[in-house]
Amino acid sequence: MSSKNYSDESLWSSEPVNSVTLADPDALLEGLTKSQRDAVTHEGGPLLIIAGAGSGKTRVLTRRIAYLLATGQARPWEILAITFTNKAADEMRRRVNELVGSDADGMWVSTFHSACLRMLRAHADVLGYARGFTIYDAGEAESTVERIMKEVGLDTKRLSPRSVTSAISAAKNEMQSAKDYAAMHESGDPVRRRVSEIYKLYEERLRNANAMDFDDLLVNAVLLLRADEGVLSSYQRRFRFLLVDEFQDTNGVQNELVTMLAREHRNICVVGDSDQSIYRFRAADVRNILQFAERFPDATTVLLEQNFRSTQTILDAANAVIEKNLSRHPKNLFTEGDQGSKIRLYRAGDEYDEARWVASELQRFRSQHNITWGAMAIFYRTNAQSRVLEEEMIRASVPYRVVSGMRFYERKEIKNALAFARLIVNPRDEVSARRVINEPKRGLGDVAQTKLGTYAAQHNLSFAQAVVFAKEAGLSGKALNGALKFATTLEQLRAMANDLTPREMIDAIVRETGMGDELLDDNSDEARSRLENLGELASAAAQYETLLDFVERMALVAESDHYDSAAGAVSLMTLHVAKGLEFPGVIITGLEETVFPHSRAMNDDQELEEERRLCYVGITRAMSYLSLSHAWSRTRWGAYMDAIPSRFLAEIPPELMEDVSSPPPLRRNIQRDEDGFVGRDSEFAQGRAFGSGAAPPVRSTGAEKLGLKVGERVVHDRYGAGVVESISGENQRARASVLFDEFGSKQLVLSMTPLRRA
Ligand code: ATP
Ligand code: MG
C-alpha cells in the first residue's frame, strides 16, 4: 500500500475501472471479491450487507445500481438510493453514470431528507400544506420554541428552549404528535406536561407559517404515505429497487419509511456497520440494522471482512479500540495489503504546540510520502478546536479548508437575503418574516412586532400575513409606514419572481429591500465584504432553475457537502463529518479525556461506547499514514487547563505506535503569572522547553508588547491590513480579535502572530 504514488489525486479519489466498456455487466464485476460480487448480483428480495469500515460497502452499492441498469433489471427511475449526505449522493450518481456510460436520468439518489422533501413537494396538499412551504432549520425551530415560551410566560432560564426543542424532536422521531405526547404525559411529571403544551403551540405555529422543521420532513413523508393509499402505491410500484447506505445511522422514522416503500417489491438492500453508528443524539437507532433480518425474515445476509482501505497496522489499532465496546458483535477486519508504518503519536505541551506539530507532520506527509495536500485530513472532536489549527495552517503556509459548509450560510447578510427569498416562495413563513421585518431598520421594534403577533393569533393568521393588517393591528406612524413598505416590497418581489432567474432575484432582493443601500452607505470594510458575500450568494443561485429549488437546496446544505477532494488543500473536519470518507494521510488531534471522549461520556457507558465508535470511524478513515496527538494543557472555556491523555490512546497496543514527542514538560516550567493564574511560561507555551522536538522552536513575535488598542489599524504578514476589534489577556496570553479587510475577523494570540502597527 505504501508503494502507491499519491502525487496524482485521481489515483485514490476515484476508483479506476478502466476496463468497463459501455454498460457491459460483466465488466462491472471486475475487481470485486466473491462476497462483493454476490451482493452486486443478488437477484431480488431483501439484502443485508453488514461489514466493517473500508470493506467496500459503498462501492458494492454503487456497482449494484450500475449492474441493475446494465442488465436491464431496472430502469433508472425505478431506483431509489439513499446516502447520508448530499455530497455522497452526488458522488454516487456521478460514479453510476460513469460506470454505465450514460446519464441515468430519473434515478433518485439522495439523502432521506431530500427524498422526503421531493415527495412532500409533489403532494403537500394531501397533508394540508401549501406549495412552497418553508423548512425551518434547527436554529429556527429553537427560536420559534423560545418565542412561544416567552409568549405564554414561561421562564426560559428554568426550562431551556433548547431542551424543549430536543424533547419535541425526540417525540417526532418516535412519531408522536403533540396530541400523542400530551396523552402520554397527561398525569406525568410537570416538565413533560409543560413540553406538551409548548409542542401543541409549536405545531400550530408551524402550520400557520406553512412551515416544517427537519424532523417534520421525515415524519410528514411517512404520514403522507399512510394517509394516501394512491400516493403510497404509486411510489411502491415506482421504486422497484431501494438501496440505503450507512443504514446504521437511520432512525425509527427513516426505517419506517423504507419499510413502507419496500413492501411491494421487497427489493431492499441496506448496508451498514453497527460499529460506525455515531448519530444516537439524532435518534439514530442501531437496532434498525440488527432487526432488519427480523423484519425481512427471507433476507439474504452478506458479510464483508476484507478491508481495502487501510494498512494492517491501522486496522489493528481500530480493531483494538472497538473491541472494548461490550455491546457489539465481534468481527475482525483484515487486509491483504501491507503492515504499513507505525502510528505516530505526539504529546504536545498545549494546543498551540499541537497545532505546530500538526503542520510539520503534514509537511512531512508531503515531502516523505509524496501525499498531496488534498489527500490529507485533520480530524477533531468539536468545531471549536479548528481555530488554533487554522491559525497555524496559515502561519505555516499549508493550504487548508474547513469542511463544515455552514459557515458561509450562517452569516447575517446571507441569512437575511435567504429569508427574503423564502418569504417570496412562502408568504406565510414566520421565522423569515420576523428575521427581516426590521432589517434594514423600518421602525418595527419589539412593540410593533408584538402587536402584529397578537393580531395574527386573534385572527388565526400567520405573523407574516398579519403585516398587511398593520393598521388594524394598532400600528401607527413610523411603524405603520415601515410595515406597509415591507409588505409592498415583498409583493413587488413576488411579482418579479415570475420573470427573473434565481440569480436576478437575489440581486433584486439586495436592491429592493434596502439591504444593498444600507451596506453601501456604511462603506466600511466589513460592509464591503458583506456585499461581496451577497454577490457570492447570487453566484450560488445561478446554478438553480427556480428560486424554490435554490431555497430548498439551501435548507438542506449538510455539513460535509462542501468537501471537495480536488481542492488541493488539507481538509479540517470534525470526526462526525469524516464518516464515509477516506484519506491517505490522517491526523486525529485532541485525544484527551473530556475532549475525546467528550465530557458527556464520562459517566455514561452508552455515550462512551458511542465515542469509541467515533474513534473507530476516525482511525478507519486513514489509508496509509495515521498520526495522533494530545496536549497536556488546553485552553477551554477561556481557562488554561491540564488535560489527561484519552483512554483511547491506551487502548491501542503500544507496539503499533511510535512516540515522536520530546520528553514531557518538567514541573518547573509551571509558574504563576501576575494574576496568580497557574500557567506555563512563555518558553513552555511556545514549545522551546521541549528541546529538539518535532515542533520547530518559535520565538515570540513581540506583538504582545505593542500595546495595541481597539480601533488601531494593524498589518499581518499573511492576512494583510485590518483593525483591532478587541483585546484580552496579557503578556504571552494576550489575544486580539482583528477584523481583516480581506479575511474577516480572526482571533490571534499576539505573541505568536506576525502582527505590527500599520
Ligand atoms: P465505510 O465503512 O468507511 O463507509 P465502505 O465499506 O463503504 O467504507 P468503500 O468506501 O466502498 O468502503 O471502499 C473502501 C476503499 O476500498 C475504497 O477506496 C474502494 O475503492 C476500495 N475497494 C473496495 N472494494 C475493493 C476491491 N474489491 N478491490 C480493490 N479496492 C476496493
Ligand atoms: Mg461507505
Coordinates of C-alpha atoms in Angstrom, one line a residue, residues 219-607:
V219 CA -42.5 12.4 9.8
N220 CA -44.7 14.0 7.2
A221 CA -43.4 11.8 4.4
V222 CA -44.5 8.8 6.5
L223 CA -47.8 10.5 7.3
L224 CA -48.3 11.2 3.6
L225 CA -47.8 7.6 2.7
R226 CA -50.1 6.5 5.4
A227 CA -52.8 9.0 4.6
D228 CA -53.0 8.4 0.8
E229 CA -53.1 4.9 -0.4
G230 CA -52.8 6.1 -4.0
V231 CA -49.6 8.0 -3.4
L232 CA -48.1 5.1 -1.4
S233 CA -48.8 2.6 -4.0
S234 CA -47.5 4.8 -6.8
Y235 CA -44.2 5.2 -5.0
Q236 CA -44.2 1.5 -4.1
R237 CA -44.7 0.5 -7.7
R238 CA -42.2 3.0 -9.0
F239 CA -39.3 2.2 -6.7
R240 CA -38.6 -1.4 -7.6
F241 CA -35.2 -1.2 -6.1
L242 CA -34.3 0.5 -2.8
L243 CA -30.7 0.9 -1.6
V244 CA -29.6 2.5 1.7
D245 CA -26.0 3.3 2.6
E246 CA -25.0 3.9 6.2
F247 CA -28.1 2.1 7.4
Q248 CA -26.7 2.0 11.0
D249 CA -27.5 5.7 11.3
T250 CA -31.1 5.6 10.4
N251 CA -33.7 6.4 13.0
G252 CA -37.1 4.9 13.6
V253 CA -39.0 7.2 11.1
Q254 CA -36.5 6.6 8.3
N255 CA -36.7 2.8 8.9
E256 CA -40.5 3.0 8.8
L257 CA -40.2 4.9 5.5
V258 CA -38.0 2.4 3.7
T259 CA -40.0 -0.5 5.0
M260 CA -43.3 1.1 3.7
L261 CA -41.8 1.8 0.3
A262 CA -40.3 -1.7 0.0
R263 CA -43.4 -3.5 0.9
E264 CA -44.5 -4.1 -2.7
H265 CA -41.3 -5.3 -4.4
R266 CA -39.2 -6.2 -1.4
N267 CA -36.1 -5.4 -3.3
I268 CA -34.5 -3.6 -0.5
C269 CA -30.7 -3.6 0.0
V270 CA -29.3 -2.0 3.1
V271 CA -25.6 -1.7 4.0
G272 CA -24.1 -0.7 7.3
D273 CA -21.7 -1.2 10.1
S274 CA -23.0 -1.2 13.6
D275 CA -19.6 -0.2 14.8
Q276 CA -19.9 3.1 13.0
S277 CA -23.2 4.2 14.4
I278 CA -22.4 7.7 15.7
Y279 CA -25.7 9.6 15.5
R280 CA -27.5 8.4 18.6
F281 CA -28.0 12.1 19.5
R282 CA -30.1 12.4 16.4
A283 CA -32.2 9.5 17.4
A284 CA -30.4 7.0 15.1
D285 CA -31.1 3.5 16.3
V286 CA -28.5 0.9 15.6
R287 CA -31.2 -1.7 16.3
N288 CA -32.6 -1.0 12.8
I289 CA -29.7 -2.9 11.3
L290 CA -29.8 -5.6 13.9
Q291 CA -33.6 -6.1 13.4
F292 CA -33.6 -5.9 9.7
A293 CA -33.4 -9.7 9.5
E294 CA -36.4 -10.0 11.7
R295 CA -38.4 -7.5 9.7
F296 CA -37.5 -9.3 6.5
P297 CA -37.1 -13.0 7.5
D298 CA -36.2 -14.0 4.0
A299 CA -33.3 -11.5 3.8
T300 CA -30.0 -12.7 2.4
T301 CA -27.1 -11.5 4.5
V302 CA -23.7 -10.8 3.1
L303 CA -20.7 -10.3 5.3
L304 CA -17.6 -8.4 4.1
E305 CA -14.5 -8.6 6.3
Q306 CA -11.7 -7.8 3.9
N307 CA -10.7 -4.2 4.2
F308 CA -9.3 -2.5 1.1
R309 CA -8.6 0.9 2.5
S310 CA -6.1 0.8 5.3
T311 CA -2.8 -0.8 6.3
Q312 CA -2.8 -3.8 8.8
T313 CA -1.4 -1.5 11.5
I314 CA -4.2 1.0 11.2
L315 CA -6.8 -1.9 11.2
D316 CA -5.2 -3.5 14.2
A317 CA -5.5 -0.2 16.1
A318 CA -9.1 0.2 15.0
N319 CA -9.9 -3.3 16.0
A320 CA -8.2 -3.0 19.3
V321 CA -10.2 0.2 20.2
I322 CA -13.6 -1.1 19.1
E323 CA -13.1 -4.4 20.9
K324 CA -13.5 -2.5 24.2
N325 CA -17.2 -2.0 23.4
L326 CA -19.3 -4.6 25.1
S327 CA -22.5 -4.2 23.1
R328 CA -21.4 -5.4 19.7
H329 CA -21.0 -8.4 17.5
P330 CA -17.3 -9.4 17.4
K331 CA -15.8 -9.1 13.9
N332 CA -12.3 -8.6 12.7
L333 CA -11.1 -6.7 9.8
F334 CA -8.2 -7.8 7.8
T335 CA -6.3 -6.7 4.8
E336 CA -4.2 -8.4 2.2
G337 CA -2.2 -5.2 2.0
D338 CA 0.9 -4.2 3.8
Q339 CA 1.5 -4.0 7.5
G340 CA 2.3 -0.3 6.9
S341 CA 4.2 2.0 9.1
K342 CA 3.6 2.7 12.7
I343 CA 1.1 5.1 14.0
R344 CA 2.9 8.3 15.2
L345 CA 1.9 9.8 18.5
Y346 CA 2.8 13.3 19.5
R347 CA 2.3 14.5 23.1
A348 CA 2.0 18.3 22.9
G349 CA 2.5 20.9 25.6
D350 CA -0.7 22.7 24.7
E351 CA -3.0 23.3 21.7
Y352 CA -0.6 25.7 20.1
D353 CA 2.3 23.3 20.3
E354 CA 0.0 20.6 19.0
A355 CA -1.1 22.7 16.0
R356 CA 2.6 23.5 15.1
W357 CA 3.3 19.8 15.2
V358 CA 0.3 19.0 13.0
A359 CA 1.6 21.5 10.4
S360 CA 5.0 19.9 10.5
E361 CA 3.5 16.5 10.2
L362 CA 1.5 17.5 7.2
Q363 CA 4.7 18.8 5.6
R364 CA 6.3 15.5 6.4
F365 CA 3.5 13.6 4.7
R366 CA 4.1 15.7 1.7
S367 CA 7.9 15.5 1.5
Q368 CA 8.5 12.0 2.7
H369 CA 5.4 10.2 1.4
N370 CA 4.6 12.3 -1.6
I371 CA 1.0 12.8 -0.5
T372 CA -0.8 15.9 -1.9
W373 CA -2.4 18.4 0.4
G374 CA -5.8 17.4 -0.8
A375 CA -5.2 13.8 0.2
M376 CA -4.7 14.7 3.9
A377 CA -7.1 15.4 6.7
I378 CA -7.1 16.6 10.2
F379 CA -9.9 15.5 12.5
Y380 CA -11.1 16.9 15.8
R381 CA -14.0 16.2 18.2
T382 CA -15.6 19.6 18.3
N383 CA -15.8 22.5 15.8
A384 CA -14.2 25.0 18.3
Q385 CA -10.9 23.1 18.0
S386 CA -10.4 24.2 14.5
R387 CA -9.5 27.8 15.2
V388 CA -6.0 27.2 16.6
L389 CA -5.3 24.7 13.9
E390 CA -6.4 27.1 11.3
E391 CA -4.1 29.9 12.6
E392 CA -1.2 27.5 12.5
M393 CA -2.0 26.3 8.9
I394 CA -1.9 29.9 7.8
R395 CA 1.3 30.6 9.6
A396 CA 2.9 27.5 8.1
S397 CA 1.5 28.2 4.6
V398 CA -0.3 25.0 4.5
P399 CA -3.4 25.4 2.2
Y400 CA -6.4 24.1 4.1
R401 CA -10.2 24.2 4.1
V402 CA -12.6 23.7 7.0
V403 CA -15.2 21.2 5.9
S404 CA -18.3 22.3 7.6
G405 CA -20.0 24.2 4.9
M406 CA -22.4 26.0 7.1
R407 CA -20.2 28.9 7.8
F408 CA -21.0 30.9 4.8
Y409 CA -24.6 30.4 5.2
E410 CA -24.5 31.3 8.9
R411 CA -23.5 34.9 8.1
K412 CA -26.1 37.5 8.8
E413 CA -26.4 39.1 5.4
I414 CA -26.7 35.7 3.8
K415 CA -29.4 34.6 6.3
N416 CA -31.3 37.8 5.7
A417 CA -31.2 37.6 1.9
L418 CA -32.3 34.0 2.1
A419 CA -35.1 35.0 4.5
F420 CA -36.5 37.3 1.8
A421 CA -36.1 34.6 -0.8
R422 CA -38.1 32.2 1.5
L423 CA -40.8 34.8 2.1
I424 CA -41.2 35.2 -1.7
V425 CA -41.9 31.5 -2.1
N426 CA -43.8 31.1 1.1
P427 CA -45.7 34.3 2.1
R428 CA -46.6 32.7 5.5
D429 CA -43.1 32.0 6.7
E430 CA -43.0 33.4 10.2
V431 CA -39.4 32.9 11.2
S432 CA -38.2 34.6 8.0
A433 CA -40.7 37.5 8.4
R434 CA -39.5 38.2 11.9
R435 CA -35.9 38.0 10.9
V436 CA -36.1 40.7 8.2
I437 CA -39.2 42.8 9.1
N438 CA -36.9 45.3 10.7
E439 CA -33.8 44.6 8.6
P440 CA -32.8 47.1 7.4
K441 CA -34.5 49.3 10.1
R442 CA -38.1 50.1 9.3
G443 CA -39.1 51.4 12.7
L444 CA -40.7 48.0 13.6
G445 CA -39.3 47.3 17.1
D446 CA -40.5 44.7 19.6
V447 CA -43.7 46.6 20.5
A448 CA -44.9 46.7 16.9
Q449 CA -43.9 43.1 16.3
T450 CA -45.8 42.0 19.4
K451 CA -48.9 43.9 18.2
L452 CA -48.6 42.1 14.9
G453 CA -48.1 38.8 16.6
T454 CA -51.2 39.3 18.8
Y455 CA -53.3 40.3 15.8
A456 CA -52.1 37.2 13.9
A457 CA -53.1 35.0 16.9
Q458 CA -56.5 36.6 17.2
H459 CA -57.3 36.2 13.5
N460 CA -55.7 32.9 13.0
L461 CA -53.2 34.3 10.6
S462 CA -49.5 33.7 10.4
F463 CA -47.3 36.6 11.6
A464 CA -46.2 37.3 8.0
Q465 CA -49.7 37.6 6.8
A466 CA -50.6 40.0 9.6
V467 CA -48.1 42.6 8.4
V468 CA -50.6 43.6 5.7
F469 CA -53.1 44.4 8.5
A470 CA -50.6 46.6 10.4
K471 CA -53.2 49.4 10.8
E472 CA -55.9 47.1 12.1
A473 CA -53.3 45.6 14.4
G474 CA -52.8 49.1 16.0
L475 CA -49.6 50.2 14.4
S476 CA -49.2 53.9 13.6
G477 CA -46.7 56.4 12.5
K478 CA -43.3 55.1 11.5
A479 CA -44.1 51.6 12.4
L480 CA -47.2 51.6 10.3
N481 CA -45.3 53.0 7.3
G482 CA -42.5 50.6 7.8
A483 CA -44.8 47.6 7.9
L484 CA -46.7 48.7 4.8
K485 CA -43.5 49.3 3.0
F486 CA -42.2 45.9 3.9
A487 CA -45.5 44.3 2.7
T488 CA -45.3 46.2 -0.6
T489 CA -41.7 45.3 -1.2
L490 CA -42.5 41.7 -0.8
E491 CA -45.5 41.9 -3.2
Q492 CA -43.3 43.6 -5.8
L493 CA -40.6 40.9 -5.4
R494 CA -43.1 38.2 -5.7
A495 CA -44.4 39.7 -8.9
M496 CA -40.9 39.8 -10.3
A497 CA -40.2 36.2 -9.4
N498 CA -42.2 35.0 -12.3
D499 CA -39.8 36.6 -14.8
L500 CA -36.4 36.7 -13.2
T501 CA -33.8 33.9 -12.7
P502 CA -32.8 32.9 -9.2
R503 CA -29.6 34.9 -9.6
E504 CA -31.5 38.0 -10.7
M505 CA -33.9 37.5 -7.8
I506 CA -31.1 37.6 -5.3
D507 CA -29.8 40.8 -6.9
A508 CA -33.4 42.2 -6.8
I509 CA -33.7 41.3 -3.1
V510 CA -30.5 43.1 -2.3
R511 CA -31.6 46.1 -4.2
E512 CA -35.3 46.4 -3.4
T513 CA -35.3 45.6 0.3
G514 CA -32.7 48.3 1.0
M515 CA -30.1 45.8 2.2
G516 CA -27.7 46.9 -0.6
D517 CA -28.1 50.6 0.1
E518 CA -27.5 50.1 3.8
L519 CA -24.2 48.4 3.2
L520 CA -23.2 50.9 0.5
D521 CA -23.9 53.8 2.9
D522 CA -21.9 52.1 5.6
N523 CA -18.9 52.0 3.3
S524 CA -16.8 50.2 5.9
D525 CA -14.5 47.3 5.0
E526 CA -16.9 44.9 6.8
A527 CA -19.9 46.3 4.8
R528 CA -17.9 45.7 1.6
S529 CA -17.1 42.1 2.5
R530 CA -20.8 41.6 3.3
L531 CA -21.7 42.9 -0.2
E532 CA -19.2 40.5 -1.7
N533 CA -20.8 37.7 0.2
L534 CA -24.2 38.6 -1.2
G535 CA -22.6 38.6 -4.7
E536 CA -21.3 35.1 -3.9
L537 CA -24.9 34.1 -2.9
A538 CA -26.1 35.3 -6.3
S539 CA -23.5 33.2 -8.0
A540 CA -24.6 30.2 -5.9
A541 CA -28.2 30.9 -7.0
A542 CA -27.2 30.9 -10.7
Q543 CA -26.9 27.1 -10.6
Y544 CA -30.6 26.7 -10.0
E545 CA -33.6 26.7 -12.2
T546 CA -36.1 28.3 -9.9
L547 CA -35.9 30.3 -6.7
L548 CA -37.8 27.5 -5.0
D549 CA -35.1 25.0 -6.0
F550 CA -32.5 27.3 -4.7
V551 CA -34.2 27.9 -1.4
E552 CA -34.8 24.2 -0.9
R553 CA -31.3 23.2 -1.5
M554 CA -30.1 25.9 0.9
A555 CA -32.3 24.5 3.6
L556 CA -30.6 21.1 3.2
V557 CA -26.9 22.1 2.9
A558 CA -25.4 19.4 5.0
E559 CA -22.1 19.7 6.8
S560 CA -19.9 17.6 4.6
D561 CA -21.4 19.0 1.5
H562 CA -18.6 21.4 0.9
Y563 CA -15.9 18.8 0.9
D564 CA -14.0 18.8 -2.3
S565 CA -11.1 16.4 -2.6
A566 CA -9.8 18.0 -5.8
A567 CA -9.2 21.3 -4.0
G568 CA -5.5 20.8 -3.3
A569 CA -6.0 21.8 0.4
V570 CA -5.8 19.8 3.6
S571 CA -9.3 19.1 4.9
L572 CA -10.1 20.0 8.5
M573 CA -13.3 18.5 9.9
T574 CA -15.0 17.0 12.9
L575 CA -15.0 13.3 13.3
H576 CA -18.7 13.1 12.6
V577 CA -18.3 14.8 9.3
A578 CA -15.5 12.3 8.3
K579 CA -17.8 9.4 8.1
G580 CA -17.7 7.6 4.8
L581 CA -14.6 9.5 3.6
E582 CA -11.0 8.2 3.2
F583 CA -7.6 9.9 3.0
P584 CA -4.0 8.6 2.6
G585 CA -2.8 10.7 5.5
V586 CA -4.9 11.4 8.6
I587 CA -4.1 13.2 11.9
I588 CA -6.6 12.9 14.8
T589 CA -6.0 15.7 17.3
G590 CA -7.1 16.4 20.8
L591 CA -7.1 12.9 22.2
E592 CA -7.8 13.9 25.7
E593 CA -10.3 12.9 28.4
T594 CA -13.4 15.2 28.3
V595 CA -12.4 16.3 24.8
F596 CA -12.4 12.9 23.1
P597 CA -14.1 11.0 24.7
H598 CA -16.3 14.0 25.3
S599 CA -17.2 15.1 28.8
R600 CA -20.7 14.0 28.5
A601 CA -19.5 10.4 28.1
M602 CA -17.6 10.4 31.4
N603 CA -20.4 9.0 33.5
D604 CA -22.4 7.3 30.8
D605 CA -21.4 3.9 29.4
Q606 CA -23.6 4.2 26.3
E607 CA -22.2 7.6 25.5

